[in-house]
Amino acid sequence: SKDAGGGVFHAYEPQLHMAAEERRVLEIALRSAVEQGEMHLNYQPVVNAATGQLTGFEALLRWTHPEFGNVSPAKFVPLAEEARLIAPIGEWVLRTACDEAARWDVPARIAVNVSPEQLHNPAFVGIVAQALAQSGLLPERLELEVTESVFMREGTVAVEVLEKILDLGVRLSLDDFGTGYSSLGYLAHTRFSSIKIDRSFVQGASKGTKEAIAIIRAVVALADSLGMATTAEGVETEEEHQMVQALGCSKVQGYYFGRPLPVLEARALAMHASGG
Ligand code: C2E
Ligand code: CA
Ligand code: CA
Ligand code: CA
């Protein structure tokens, strides 16, 4: 029982217990979330920074549990990664995004987030190829977002997997750039189409923080010289938009341009943007 402990333990043990219990309960619920139909995707617009034209969408996973309600991916994705549940969930995300986007009949690009665990599996290339073949989505319409952390692990499996994915004609973007691993070596040998600049730098820059401005400038220069685009993430205000545009970011994404949308609303936006 929990009432035996005295002193300092009394103050924080119940909290720790709650956190562990919550994790355990969420993990069990996560195991059946896909098959119970509790998952769906939202699509957030990505636009050209200079023209405001829609260039595509990022697919973002949503989980609505019948009892717990909406659970944030910031909470359940790391849990799914630790519990080794991210591969099957990620495969569902990939197939669903390809199926849904293929039915839009407009050439909007779809970006899908991929966890390191998925890229450390040589079979992932076949999973991507199958998602494309079964949906009929053209490979150039699919973009996979990977984070720097994928390059942290020993061995080259992920690098080879990324190469084979590029060979399929699928694009890659580097997500949350600057928030993790700092070696730049992999940028020279993996062909990314774009680098996504984390919201923390966007916020910093628009507040006039010199370091944030310097970092965005450097990333844009680096991306330019490597023939890559830059996407500023989490742009919430006109001021932030002006700032990242002035710093040379080619694309922008954030609440200022649109929240993540349910699939039908995203489709309508894509149709409208293509003049349909
Ligand atoms: P992320 O890949 O960096 O995705 C961008 C996050 O920023 C999303 O949060 C999005 O809703 C949010 N966001 C977009 N615009 C704004 C803005 O203007 N202001 C602010 N404050 N936030 C903005 P979300 O949907 O909660 O996802 C959180 C994270 O969960 C994602 O970060 C990604 O790392 C992960 N995630 C989401 N879906 C998937 C998925 O299908 N697979 C994997 N492996 N991870 C996913
Ligand atoms: Ca992302
Ligand atoms: Ca990001
Ligand atoms: Ca992220």
Short mmCIF file of C-alpha atoms and ligand atoms in Angstrom, two decimals:
data_model
loop_
_atom_site.label_atom_id
_atom_site.label_comp_id
_atom_site.label_asym_id
_atom_site.label_seq_id
_atom_site.Cartn_x
_atom_site.Cartn_y
_atom_site.Cartn_z
CA SER A 1 0.00 0.00 0.00
CA LYS A 2 1.05 3.58 -0.60
CA ASP A 3 0.34 5.01 2.85
CA ALA A 4 3.31 3.39 4.57
CA GLY A 5 6.02 5.74 3.29
CA GLY A 6 6.86 8.88 5.19
CA GLY A 7 9.05 11.91 4.67
CA VAL A 8 9.89 13.19 1.23
CA PHE A 9 8.62 10.10 -0.59
CA HIS A 10 5.12 11.00 0.39
CA ALA A 11 5.33 14.19 -1.62
CA TYR A 12 6.19 12.79 -5.02
CA GLU A 13 5.63 9.07 -5.10
CA PRO A 14 1.92 9.28 -6.00
CA GLN A 15 2.82 11.49 -8.97
CA LEU A 16 5.46 9.08 -10.24
CA HIS A 17 3.00 6.27 -9.75
CA MET A 18 0.38 8.15 -11.79
CA ALA A 19 2.81 8.77 -14.63
CA ALA A 20 3.86 5.12 -14.80
CA GLU A 21 0.24 3.99 -14.56
CA GLU A 22 -0.80 6.40 -17.31
CA ARG A 23 1.99 5.17 -19.54
CA ARG A 24 1.02 1.55 -18.93
CA VAL A 25 -2.65 2.22 -19.69
CA LEU A 26 -1.86 4.26 -22.81
CA GLU A 27 0.55 1.61 -24.08
CA ILE A 28 -2.08 -1.10 -23.77
CA ALA A 29 -4.65 1.10 -25.53
CA LEU A 30 -2.11 1.91 -28.28
CA ARG A 31 -1.67 -1.78 -29.09
CA SER A 32 -5.19 -1.99 -30.49
CA ALA A 33 -5.74 1.65 -31.55
CA VAL A 34 -5.24 1.06 -35.29
CA GLU A 35 -7.40 -2.06 -35.50
CA GLN A 36 -10.11 -0.36 -33.41
CA GLY A 37 -10.24 2.45 -35.99
CA GLU A 38 -9.22 5.09 -33.43
CA MET A 39 -6.52 6.66 -35.61
CA HIS A 40 -6.93 9.15 -38.43
CA LEU A 41 -4.80 11.66 -40.27
CA ASN A 42 -5.01 15.42 -40.47
CA TYR A 43 -3.25 17.36 -43.22
CA GLN A 44 -1.52 20.69 -42.64
CA PRO A 45 -0.91 22.98 -45.64
CA VAL A 46 2.64 23.90 -46.66
CA VAL A 47 2.90 27.01 -48.81
CA ASN A 48 5.44 28.85 -50.95
CA ALA A 49 6.87 31.62 -48.73
CA ALA A 50 6.97 34.22 -51.49
CA THR A 51 3.71 33.54 -53.35
CA GLY A 52 1.54 31.94 -50.68
CA GLN A 53 0.73 29.16 -53.13
CA LEU A 54 -0.02 25.73 -51.70
CA THR A 55 2.84 23.29 -52.31
CA GLY A 56 1.54 20.32 -50.34
CA PHE A 57 0.50 18.96 -46.97
CA GLU A 58 2.07 17.26 -43.97
CA ALA A 59 0.11 14.26 -42.72
CA LEU A 60 -0.22 14.36 -38.92
CA LEU A 61 -1.45 11.41 -36.90
CA ARG A 62 -4.44 11.80 -34.59
CA TRP A 63 -5.64 9.34 -31.93
CA THR A 64 -9.10 9.58 -30.42
CA HIS A 65 -9.58 7.01 -27.67
CA PRO A 66 -13.23 6.29 -26.70
CA GLU A 67 -12.45 6.90 -23.03
CA PHE A 68 -9.38 9.21 -22.93
CA GLY A 69 -10.44 11.38 -25.87
CA ASN A 70 -7.80 12.98 -28.08
CA VAL A 71 -4.27 12.02 -27.10
CA SER A 72 -1.51 14.28 -28.45
CA PRO A 73 1.06 12.70 -30.78
CA ALA A 74 3.71 14.56 -28.79
CA LYS A 75 2.70 12.16 -26.01
CA PHE A 76 1.84 8.90 -27.78
CA VAL A 77 4.42 8.85 -30.61
CA PRO A 78 7.41 8.71 -28.21
CA LEU A 79 5.53 6.07 -26.20
CA ALA A 80 4.86 4.04 -29.36
CA GLU A 81 8.56 4.35 -30.25
CA GLU A 82 9.68 3.09 -26.83
CA ALA A 83 7.13 0.25 -26.83
CA ARG A 84 8.23 -0.72 -30.36
CA LEU A 85 4.72 -0.14 -31.70
CA ILE A 86 5.71 2.62 -34.11
CA ALA A 87 6.49 0.34 -37.06
CA PRO A 88 2.96 -1.05 -37.50
CA ILE A 89 1.38 2.32 -36.67
CA GLY A 90 3.75 4.07 -39.09
CA GLU A 91 2.92 1.57 -41.80
CA TRP A 92 -0.77 2.34 -41.33
CA VAL A 93 0.01 6.09 -41.56
CA LEU A 94 1.95 5.60 -44.79
CA ARG A 95 -0.72 3.47 -46.45
CA THR A 96 -3.54 5.75 -45.34
CA ALA A 97 -1.78 8.93 -46.49
CA CYS A 98 -1.01 7.39 -49.91
CA ASP A 99 -4.57 6.04 -50.31
CA GLU A 100 -6.19 9.32 -49.31
CA ALA A 101 -3.90 11.56 -51.37
CA ALA A 102 -4.18 9.33 -54.44
CA ARG A 103 -7.94 9.98 -54.49
CA TRP A 104 -7.54 13.78 -54.56
CA ASP A 105 -6.84 13.96 -58.28
CA VAL A 106 -4.73 17.07 -57.80
CA PRO A 107 -0.96 16.95 -57.70
CA ALA A 108 -0.57 18.10 -54.08
CA ARG A 109 2.47 16.67 -52.36
CA ILE A 110 2.07 14.67 -49.15
CA ALA A 111 4.73 14.55 -46.45
CA VAL A 112 4.65 11.63 -44.00
CA ASN A 113 6.64 11.49 -40.75
CA VAL A 114 8.83 8.42 -40.37
CA SER A 115 10.44 7.30 -37.10
CA PRO A 116 14.06 6.12 -36.95
CA GLU A 117 12.92 2.62 -35.98
CA GLN A 118 11.10 2.27 -39.32
CA LEU A 119 14.24 3.26 -41.24
CA HIS A 120 16.42 0.75 -39.44
CA ASN A 121 14.38 -2.02 -41.05
CA PRO A 122 15.52 -3.05 -44.55
CA ALA A 123 11.94 -4.22 -45.29
CA PHE A 124 10.73 -0.61 -45.07
CA VAL A 125 11.65 0.03 -48.72
CA GLY A 126 9.19 -2.69 -49.78
CA ILE A 127 6.53 -1.21 -47.50
CA VAL A 128 6.90 2.18 -49.21
CA ALA A 129 6.88 0.62 -52.69
CA GLN A 130 3.75 -1.35 -51.82
CA ALA A 131 1.94 1.70 -50.40
CA LEU A 132 2.65 3.52 -53.69
CA ALA A 133 1.68 0.58 -55.91
CA GLN A 134 -1.55 -0.18 -54.06
CA SER A 135 -2.70 3.44 -53.92
CA GLY A 136 -1.49 4.46 -57.37
CA LEU A 137 0.12 7.59 -55.88
CA LEU A 138 3.01 8.84 -58.02
CA PRO A 139 6.30 8.53 -56.09
CA GLU A 140 7.18 12.19 -56.67
CA ARG A 141 4.05 13.19 -54.76
CA LEU A 142 5.31 11.44 -51.62
CA GLU A 143 7.82 12.98 -49.26
CA LEU A 144 9.13 11.28 -46.13
CA GLU A 145 10.16 13.43 -43.17
CA VAL A 146 13.03 12.04 -41.16
CA THR A 147 14.86 13.52 -38.18
CA GLU A 148 18.58 13.86 -37.62
CA SER A 149 18.42 11.20 -34.91
CA VAL A 150 18.19 8.52 -37.62
CA PHE A 151 21.90 9.09 -38.31
CA MET A 152 22.93 8.67 -34.69
CA ARG A 153 22.84 4.90 -34.57
CA GLU A 154 25.79 2.77 -35.55
CA GLY A 155 25.73 1.01 -38.88
CA THR A 156 24.48 2.09 -42.26
CA VAL A 157 21.14 0.31 -42.59
CA ALA A 158 19.13 3.54 -42.42
CA VAL A 159 21.40 5.27 -44.94
CA GLU A 160 20.95 2.38 -47.38
CA VAL A 161 17.21 2.34 -46.80
CA LEU A 162 17.08 6.09 -47.51
CA GLU A 163 19.08 5.60 -50.72
CA LYS A 164 16.65 2.94 -51.94
CA ILE A 165 13.68 5.14 -51.07
CA LEU A 166 15.23 7.92 -53.17
CA ASP A 167 15.64 5.40 -56.00
CA LEU A 168 11.86 4.86 -55.91
CA GLY A 169 11.49 8.55 -56.79
CA VAL A 170 10.23 9.51 -53.33
CA ARG A 171 11.51 12.75 -51.78
CA LEU A 172 13.09 13.15 -48.36
CA SER A 173 13.02 16.09 -46.02
CA LEU A 174 15.02 16.63 -42.86
CA ASP A 175 12.65 17.42 -40.00
CA ASP A 176 13.26 19.51 -36.86
CA PHE A 177 16.65 20.56 -38.15
CA GLY A 178 19.01 21.93 -35.53
CA THR A 179 17.25 20.41 -32.53
CA GLY A 180 19.18 17.15 -32.35
CA TYR A 181 22.35 15.55 -33.60
CA SER A 182 24.77 18.15 -34.84
CA SER A 183 27.11 16.48 -37.35
CA LEU A 184 26.46 17.74 -40.86
CA GLY A 185 28.29 14.95 -42.65
CA TYR A 186 25.16 13.06 -43.61
CA LEU A 187 23.85 16.09 -45.52
CA ALA A 188 26.61 15.49 -48.05
CA HIS A 189 25.67 11.89 -48.75
CA THR A 190 21.87 11.78 -48.44
CA ARG A 191 19.87 13.70 -51.01
CA PHE A 192 17.27 15.70 -49.08
CA SER A 193 14.86 17.88 -51.04
CA SER A 194 14.29 20.17 -48.12
CA ILE A 195 15.31 21.04 -44.60
CA LYS A 196 12.59 21.89 -42.09
CA ILE A 197 13.55 24.58 -39.60
CA ASP A 198 12.10 24.03 -36.16
CA ARG A 199 9.57 26.47 -34.73
CA SER A 200 11.90 27.42 -31.86
CA PHE A 201 14.21 29.22 -34.34
CA VAL A 202 11.27 30.89 -36.10
CA GLN A 203 9.98 32.21 -32.78
CA GLY A 204 13.44 33.34 -31.72
CA ALA A 205 14.10 35.12 -34.98
CA SER A 206 10.87 37.07 -34.93
CA LYS A 207 11.65 38.19 -31.35
CA GLY A 208 14.95 39.52 -32.69
CA THR A 209 17.18 36.92 -31.04
CA LYS A 210 20.52 37.27 -32.84
CA GLU A 211 21.48 33.60 -32.49
CA ALA A 212 18.20 32.36 -33.97
CA ILE A 213 18.53 34.74 -36.91
CA ALA A 214 22.14 33.64 -37.49
CA ILE A 215 21.14 29.97 -37.42
CA ILE A 216 18.28 30.41 -39.91
CA ARG A 217 20.60 32.40 -42.20
CA ALA A 218 23.24 29.66 -42.02
CA VAL A 219 20.74 26.86 -42.66
CA VAL A 220 19.28 28.71 -45.65
CA ALA A 221 22.79 29.30 -47.08
CA LEU A 222 23.73 25.66 -46.52
CA ALA A 223 20.48 24.41 -48.09
CA ASP A 224 20.90 26.77 -51.07
CA SER A 225 24.41 25.57 -51.74
CA LEU A 226 23.27 21.94 -51.56
CA GLY A 227 20.27 22.60 -53.82
CA MET A 228 17.73 22.03 -51.06
CA ALA A 229 14.63 24.02 -50.11
CA THR A 230 13.96 25.27 -46.58
CA THR A 231 10.62 25.09 -44.79
CA ALA A 232 10.03 27.28 -41.74
CA GLU A 233 7.82 25.40 -39.30
CA GLY A 234 5.27 26.73 -36.82
CA VAL A 235 4.73 30.15 -38.40
CA GLU A 236 1.88 31.63 -36.36
CA THR A 237 1.90 35.36 -37.20
CA GLU A 238 2.36 37.77 -40.08
CA GLU A 239 5.48 39.04 -38.29
CA GLU A 240 7.03 35.55 -38.21
CA HIS A 241 6.14 35.06 -41.87
CA GLN A 242 7.84 38.35 -42.84
CA MET A 243 10.93 37.40 -40.86
CA VAL A 244 11.45 33.91 -42.32
CA GLN A 245 10.69 35.17 -45.82
CA ALA A 246 13.27 37.93 -45.41
CA LEU A 247 15.76 35.31 -44.21
CA GLY A 248 15.19 33.38 -47.44
CA CYS A 249 13.11 30.37 -46.38
CA SER A 250 11.42 28.96 -49.47
CA LYS A 251 8.38 27.38 -47.82
CA VAL A 252 6.34 28.03 -44.71
CA GLN A 253 4.01 25.97 -42.57
CA GLY A 254 2.05 26.96 -39.49
CA TYR A 255 -1.23 28.08 -37.98
CA TYR A 256 -0.92 31.42 -39.82
CA PHE A 257 -1.44 29.57 -43.10
CA GLY A 258 -3.62 26.76 -41.84
CA ARG A 259 -4.14 24.28 -39.06
CA PRO A 260 -3.93 20.55 -39.67
CA LEU A 261 -7.22 19.78 -41.48
CA PRO A 262 -9.51 16.75 -41.71
CA VAL A 263 -8.97 14.90 -45.00
CA LEU A 264 -12.04 16.26 -46.81
CA GLU A 265 -11.17 19.85 -45.97
CA ALA A 266 -7.59 19.30 -47.11
CA ARG A 267 -8.85 17.80 -50.35
CA ALA A 268 -11.16 20.79 -50.93
CA LEU A 269 -8.26 23.16 -50.31
CA ALA A 270 -6.04 21.23 -52.73
CA MET A 271 -8.76 21.28 -55.42
CA HIS A 272 -9.33 25.00 -54.90
CA ALA A 273 -5.59 25.75 -55.04
CA SER A 274 -5.23 23.89 -58.33
CA GLY A 275 -8.11 25.91 -59.76
CA GLY A 276 -10.56 22.99 -59.68
P1 C2E B 1 6.43 17.58 -36.30
O1 C2E B 1 6.73 16.54 -37.32
O2 C2E B 1 7.47 18.62 -36.06
O3 C2E B 1 5.05 18.23 -36.74
C1 C2E B 1 4.73 19.58 -36.60
C2 C2E B 1 3.95 19.83 -35.33
O4 C2E B 1 3.78 21.23 -35.14
C3 C2E B 1 2.55 19.25 -35.38
O5 C2E B 1 2.18 18.86 -34.07
C4 C2E B 1 1.71 20.45 -35.82
O6 C2E B 1 0.34 20.33 -35.50
C5 C2E B 1 2.40 21.53 -35.04
N1 C2E B 1 2.21 22.86 -35.61
C6 C2E B 1 1.97 23.20 -36.90
N2 C2E B 1 1.89 24.52 -37.06
C7 C2E B 1 2.07 25.05 -35.84
C8 C2E B 1 2.10 26.40 -35.34
O7 C2E B 1 1.93 27.39 -36.07
N3 C2E B 1 2.34 26.56 -34.00
C9 C2E B 1 2.54 25.50 -33.17
N4 C2E B 1 2.76 25.76 -31.88
N5 C2E B 1 2.53 24.23 -33.60
C10 C2E B 1 2.30 24.01 -34.92
P2 C2E B 1 1.43 17.48 -33.78
O8 C2E B 1 0.46 17.19 -34.87
O9 C2E B 1 0.95 17.56 -32.37
O10 C2E B 1 2.60 16.42 -33.89
C11 C2E B 1 3.66 16.44 -32.95
C12 C2E B 1 4.78 15.54 -33.40
O11 C2E B 1 4.35 14.17 -33.38
C13 C2E B 1 5.26 15.79 -34.83
O12 C2E B 1 6.13 16.90 -34.87
C14 C2E B 1 5.94 14.48 -35.12
O13 C2E B 1 7.24 14.45 -34.55
C15 C2E B 1 5.06 13.49 -34.38
N6 C2E B 1 4.12 12.88 -35.34
C16 C2E B 1 2.90 13.30 -35.76
N7 C2E B 1 2.36 12.44 -36.66
C17 C2E B 1 3.28 11.44 -36.81
C18 C2E B 1 3.33 10.24 -37.59
O14 C2E B 1 2.43 9.91 -38.38
N8 C2E B 1 4.44 9.45 -37.45
C19 C2E B 1 5.47 9.80 -36.62
N9 C2E B 1 6.53 8.97 -36.53
N10 C2E B 1 5.47 10.91 -35.88
C20 C2E B 1 4.39 11.72 -35.97
CA CA B 2 7.27 16.57 -39.43
CA CA B 3 9.07 19.38 -37.42
CA CA B 4 9.30 16.10 -34.67
#
